[in-house]
mmCIF file of C-alpha atoms in Angstrom:
data_model
loop_
_atom_site.group_PDB
_atom_site.id
_atom_site.type_symbol
_atom_site.label_atom_id
_atom_site.label_comp_id
_atom_site.label_asym_id
_atom_site.label_seq_id
_atom_site.Cartn_x
_atom_site.Cartn_y
_atom_site.Cartn_z
ATOM 1 C CA UNK A 1 -0.069 -0.117 0.329
ATOM 2 C CA UNK A 2 2.768 2.436 0.521
ATOM 3 C CA UNK A 3 4.366 1.463 -2.594
ATOM 4 C CA UNK A 4 1.259 2.533 -4.267
ATOM 5 C CA UNK A 5 1.095 5.640 -2.318
ATOM 6 C CA UNK A 6 4.601 6.386 -3.325
ATOM 7 C CA UNK A 7 3.656 5.373 -6.832
ATOM 8 C CA UNK A 8 0.914 7.791 -6.834
ATOM 9 C CA UNK A 9 2.601 10.994 -4.894
ATOM 10 C CA UNK A 10 5.509 10.575 -7.368
ATOM 11 C CA UNK A 11 2.787 10.501 -10.820
ATOM 12 C CA UNK A 12 0.784 13.488 -8.552
ATOM 13 C CA UNK A 13 4.130 15.105 -8.259
ATOM 14 C CA UNK A 14 5.795 14.540 -12.082
ATOM 15 C CA UNK A 15 1.904 16.112 -12.865
ATOM 16 C CA UNK A 16 1.911 19.509 -10.875
ATOM 17 C CA UNK A 17 5.580 19.637 -12.280
ATOM 18 C CA UNK A 18 4.915 18.973 -15.887
ATOM 19 C CA UNK A 19 1.468 21.648 -15.156
ATOM 20 C CA UNK A 20 4.351 23.944 -13.743
ATOM 21 C CA UNK A 21 6.463 23.773 -16.437
ATOM 22 C CA UNK A 22 3.501 24.352 -19.011
ATOM 23 C CA UNK A 23 1.999 27.071 -17.322
ATOM 24 C CA UNK A 24 5.710 28.910 -16.563
ATOM 25 C CA UNK A 25 6.556 28.131 -20.306
ATOM 26 C CA UNK A 26 3.103 29.660 -21.170
ATOM 27 C CA UNK A 27 3.045 32.842 -19.119
ATOM 28 C CA UNK A 28 7.211 33.120 -20.436
ATOM 29 C CA UNK A 29 5.763 33.051 -24.065
ATOM 30 C CA UNK A 30 2.964 35.132 -23.488
ATOM 31 C CA UNK A 31 5.360 37.847 -22.031
ATOM 32 C CA UNK A 32 7.631 37.372 -25.363
ATOM 33 C CA UNK A 33 4.645 37.898 -27.529
ATOM 34 C CA UNK A 34 3.953 40.951 -25.447
ATOM 35 C CA UNK A 35 7.420 42.650 -25.633
ATOM 36 C CA UNK A 36 7.478 41.633 -29.302
ATOM 37 C CA UNK A 37 4.259 43.557 -30.387
ATOM 38 C CA UNK A 38 5.518 46.688 -28.127
ATOM 39 C CA UNK A 39 8.988 46.235 -29.763
ATOM 40 C CA UNK A 40 7.218 46.587 -32.739
ATOM 41 C CA UNK A 41 5.051 49.126 -32.212
ATOM 42 C CA UNK A 42 8.030 51.377 -30.968
ATOM 43 C CA UNK A 43 9.844 50.860 -34.245
ATOM 44 C CA UNK A 44 6.802 52.104 -36.666
ATOM 45 C CA UNK A 45 6.607 54.837 -34.033
ATOM 46 C CA UNK A 46 10.510 55.666 -34.741
ATOM 47 C CA UNK A 47 10.381 55.417 -38.668
ATOM 48 C CA UNK A 48 7.440 58.049 -38.116
ATOM 49 C CA UNK A 49 9.407 60.431 -36.011
ATOM 50 C CA UNK A 50 12.151 59.732 -38.722
ATOM 51 C CA UNK A 51 10.036 60.756 -41.084
ATOM 52 C CA UNK A 52 8.860 63.908 -39.481
ATOM 53 C CA UNK A 53 12.352 64.506 -38.613
ATOM 54 C CA UNK A 54 13.670 64.225 -42.546
ATOM 55 C CA UNK A 55 10.148 66.254 -43.098
ATOM 56 C CA UNK A 56 10.547 68.873 -40.731
ATOM 57 C CA UNK A 57 14.026 69.088 -42.150
ATOM 58 C CA UNK A 58 13.439 69.727 -45.648
ATOM 59 C CA UNK A 59 10.363 71.999 -44.666
ATOM 60 C CA UNK A 60 12.896 74.087 -42.276
ATOM 61 C CA UNK A 61 14.963 74.476 -45.309
ATOM 62 C CA UNK A 62 13.010 75.931 -47.702
ATOM 63 C CA UNK A 63 11.504 78.313 -45.189
ATOM 64 C CA UNK A 64 15.318 79.575 -45.056
ATOM 65 C CA UNK A 65 15.676 79.940 -48.323
ATOM 66 C CA UNK A 66 12.085 81.130 -48.827
ATOM 67 C CA UNK A 67 12.872 84.592 -48.976
ATOM 68 C CA UNK A 68 15.293 84.551 -51.689
ATOM 69 C CA UNK A 69 12.959 82.621 -53.715
ATOM 70 C CA UNK A 70 10.929 85.550 -52.974
ATOM 71 C CA UNK A 71 12.874 88.031 -53.704
ATOM 72 C CA UNK A 72 12.672 86.313 -57.106
ATOM 73 C CA UNK A 73 10.047 85.973 -57.771
ATOM 74 C CA UNK A 74 8.949 89.727 -56.584
ATOM 75 C CA UNK A 75 11.859 91.085 -58.912
ATOM 76 C CA UNK A 76 9.683 89.828 -62.158
ATOM 77 C CA UNK A 77 6.891 90.440 -60.614
ATOM 78 C CA UNK A 78 7.625 94.382 -60.449
ATOM 79 C CA UNK A 79 7.982 95.628 -64.420
ATOM 80 C CA UNK A 80 5.116 93.271 -64.800
ATOM 81 C CA UNK A 81 3.065 95.350 -62.235
ATOM 82 C CA UNK A 82 4.270 98.611 -64.115
ATOM 83 C CA UNK A 83 3.389 97.966 -67.489
ATOM 84 C CA UNK A 84 -0.306 96.506 -66.555
ATOM 85 C CA UNK A 85 -0.235 99.597 -64.172
ATOM 86 C CA UNK A 86 -1.899 97.534 -61.035
ATOM 87 C CA UNK A 87 -1.021 98.341 -57.114
ATOM 88 C CA UNK A 88 0.249 95.667 -55.069
ATOM 89 C CA UNK A 89 -1.975 95.445 -51.636
ATOM 90 C CA UNK A 90 -2.079 97.880 -49.303
ATOM 91 C CA UNK A 91 -1.835 94.765 -46.477
ATOM 92 C CA UNK A 92 0.903 93.473 -43.767
ATOM 93 C CA UNK A 93 1.640 90.716 -45.959
ATOM 94 C CA UNK A 94 5.272 89.370 -47.968
ATOM 95 C CA UNK A 95 5.516 92.132 -50.856
ATOM 96 C CA UNK A 96 5.506 89.071 -53.034
ATOM 97 C CA UNK A 97 2.308 88.444 -51.836
ATOM 98 C CA UNK A 98 1.145 91.753 -51.968
ATOM 99 C CA UNK A 99 2.268 91.911 -55.476
ATOM 100 C CA UNK A 100 0.708 88.787 -56.375
ATOM 101 C CA UNK A 101 -2.414 89.589 -55.121
ATOM 102 C CA UNK A 102 -2.405 92.985 -56.340
ATOM 103 C CA UNK A 103 -2.507 91.404 -59.793
ATOM 104 C CA UNK A 104 -4.990 88.701 -58.406
ATOM 105 C CA UNK A 105 -7.359 90.841 -57.346
ATOM 106 C CA UNK A 106 -7.081 93.579 -60.297
ATOM 107 C CA UNK A 107 -7.910 91.004 -62.519
ATOM 108 C CA UNK A 108 -11.078 89.630 -60.069
ATOM 109 C CA UNK A 109 -12.516 93.302 -60.671
ATOM 110 C CA UNK A 110 -11.614 93.538 -64.158
ATOM 111 C CA UNK A 111 -11.348 90.856 -66.849
ATOM 112 C CA UNK A 112 -9.290 93.234 -69.262
ATOM 113 C CA UNK A 113 -6.643 92.742 -67.343
ATOM 114 C CA UNK A 114 -5.708 89.461 -68.947
ATOM 115 C CA UNK A 115 -6.011 90.963 -71.859
ATOM 116 C CA UNK A 116 -3.722 93.833 -71.135
ATOM 117 C CA UNK A 117 -1.765 91.502 -69.740
ATOM 118 C CA UNK A 118 -1.399 89.750 -73.446
ATOM 119 C CA UNK A 119 -1.109 92.989 -74.939
ATOM 120 C CA UNK A 120 2.101 93.961 -72.635
ATOM 121 C CA UNK A 121 3.648 90.250 -73.138
ATOM 122 C CA UNK A 122 3.282 90.347 -77.152
ATOM 123 C CA UNK A 123 4.839 93.617 -77.309
ATOM 124 C CA UNK A 124 6.756 94.444 -74.931
ATOM 125 C CA UNK A 125 10.026 91.868 -75.023
ATOM 126 C CA UNK A 126 10.951 92.846 -70.659
ATOM 127 C CA UNK A 127 7.638 91.642 -69.650
ATOM 128 C CA UNK A 128 7.878 88.570 -71.777
ATOM 129 C CA UNK A 129 10.980 87.775 -70.322
ATOM 130 C CA UNK A 130 9.753 88.766 -66.606
ATOM 131 C CA UNK A 131 6.799 86.708 -66.728
ATOM 132 C CA UNK A 132 8.881 83.182 -68.299
ATOM 133 C CA UNK A 133 11.253 84.067 -65.622
ATOM 134 C CA UNK A 134 8.150 83.455 -62.961
ATOM 135 C CA UNK A 135 6.671 81.221 -64.253
ATOM 136 C CA UNK A 136 9.823 79.037 -64.203
ATOM 137 C CA UNK A 137 11.043 79.660 -60.359
ATOM 138 C CA UNK A 138 7.247 79.502 -59.427
ATOM 139 C CA UNK A 139 6.649 76.233 -61.480
ATOM 140 C CA UNK A 140 10.470 75.240 -60.104
ATOM 141 C CA UNK A 141 9.273 75.572 -56.546
ATOM 142 C CA UNK A 142 6.430 73.508 -56.738
ATOM 143 C CA UNK A 143 8.112 71.226 -57.920
ATOM 144 C CA UNK A 144 11.087 71.611 -55.528
ATOM 145 C CA UNK A 145 8.353 71.755 -52.547
ATOM 146 C CA UNK A 146 6.389 68.832 -53.956
ATOM 147 C CA UNK A 147 10.129 66.619 -53.646
ATOM 148 C CA UNK A 148 11.068 67.592 -50.427
ATOM 149 C CA UNK A 149 7.725 67.164 -48.993
ATOM 150 C CA UNK A 150 6.343 64.356 -48.300
ATOM 151 C CA UNK A 151 2.253 64.864 -47.326
ATOM 152 C CA UNK A 152 2.443 67.780 -49.774
ATOM 153 C CA UNK A 153 0.560 70.076 -47.203
ATOM 154 C CA UNK A 154 2.656 72.834 -47.931
ATOM 155 C CA UNK A 155 2.935 72.838 -51.771
ATOM 156 C CA UNK A 156 -1.139 72.217 -51.959
ATOM 157 C CA UNK A 157 -1.081 75.226 -50.100
ATOM 158 C CA UNK A 158 0.865 77.099 -52.436
ATOM 159 C CA UNK A 159 -0.527 75.771 -55.541
ATOM 160 C CA UNK A 160 -3.962 76.526 -54.329
ATOM 161 C CA UNK A 161 -3.546 80.075 -53.250
ATOM 162 C CA UNK A 162 -1.876 83.472 -54.832
ATOM 163 C CA UNK A 163 1.210 81.307 -56.597
ATOM 164 C CA UNK A 164 -1.125 79.424 -58.581
ATOM 165 C CA UNK A 165 -3.586 81.141 -59.376
ATOM 166 C CA UNK A 166 -0.679 83.671 -60.462
ATOM 167 C CA UNK A 167 0.620 81.226 -62.399
ATOM 168 C CA UNK A 168 -2.595 80.010 -64.214
ATOM 169 C CA UNK A 169 -2.833 83.633 -65.119
ATOM 170 C CA UNK A 170 0.170 83.896 -66.942
ATOM 171 C CA UNK A 171 -0.274 80.861 -68.437
ATOM 172 C CA UNK A 172 -3.327 82.122 -69.489
ATOM 173 C CA UNK A 173 -1.923 85.814 -70.976
ATOM 174 C CA UNK A 174 0.696 83.891 -73.055
ATOM 175 C CA UNK A 175 -1.233 81.388 -74.409
ATOM 176 C CA UNK A 176 -3.258 84.079 -75.899
ATOM 177 C CA UNK A 177 -0.022 86.163 -76.665
ATOM 178 C CA UNK A 178 1.098 83.460 -78.832
ATOM 179 C CA UNK A 179 -2.396 82.682 -80.412
ATOM 180 C CA UNK A 180 -3.889 86.740 -80.497
ATOM 181 C CA UNK A 181 -3.215 89.395 -82.985
ATOM 182 C CA UNK A 182 -2.748 92.930 -81.526
#
């Protein structure tokens, strides 16, 4: 009888040991799964942060160079504004946006401004050169923004805003000048 109890005790102890080992392994596996899940999440966050920092770096580079770009665009707008007799907006915006805004405001009030622009492009080589320079440089600026900014918010803002409107206006005037009579 003692042998039976001894064997039964050994079997119970062995079963308890096996159950304990399985329990420890299941807890260990669950913790490993949780750690793996957390590491994947942190890796994803790190990649997002890295992308964001690259984006901010590109945006900061654009912001640092924007004044030079703005001045370059403005230098091409000044002769155009003089030729079509348009004054800049009277606001606190940057001079470039005041100039472009003045042109677009004039066009909104008076559609004949497009005809004046067409005539100036056709008859004045300096105005035509300034329009071409402005269009080329503004388009290059927008392309640069599209390349360097992954989410495109800044580029879309410029495209939908005064810069994009002015590019459309000048493209229309250029096309009319190429096909129209004096």
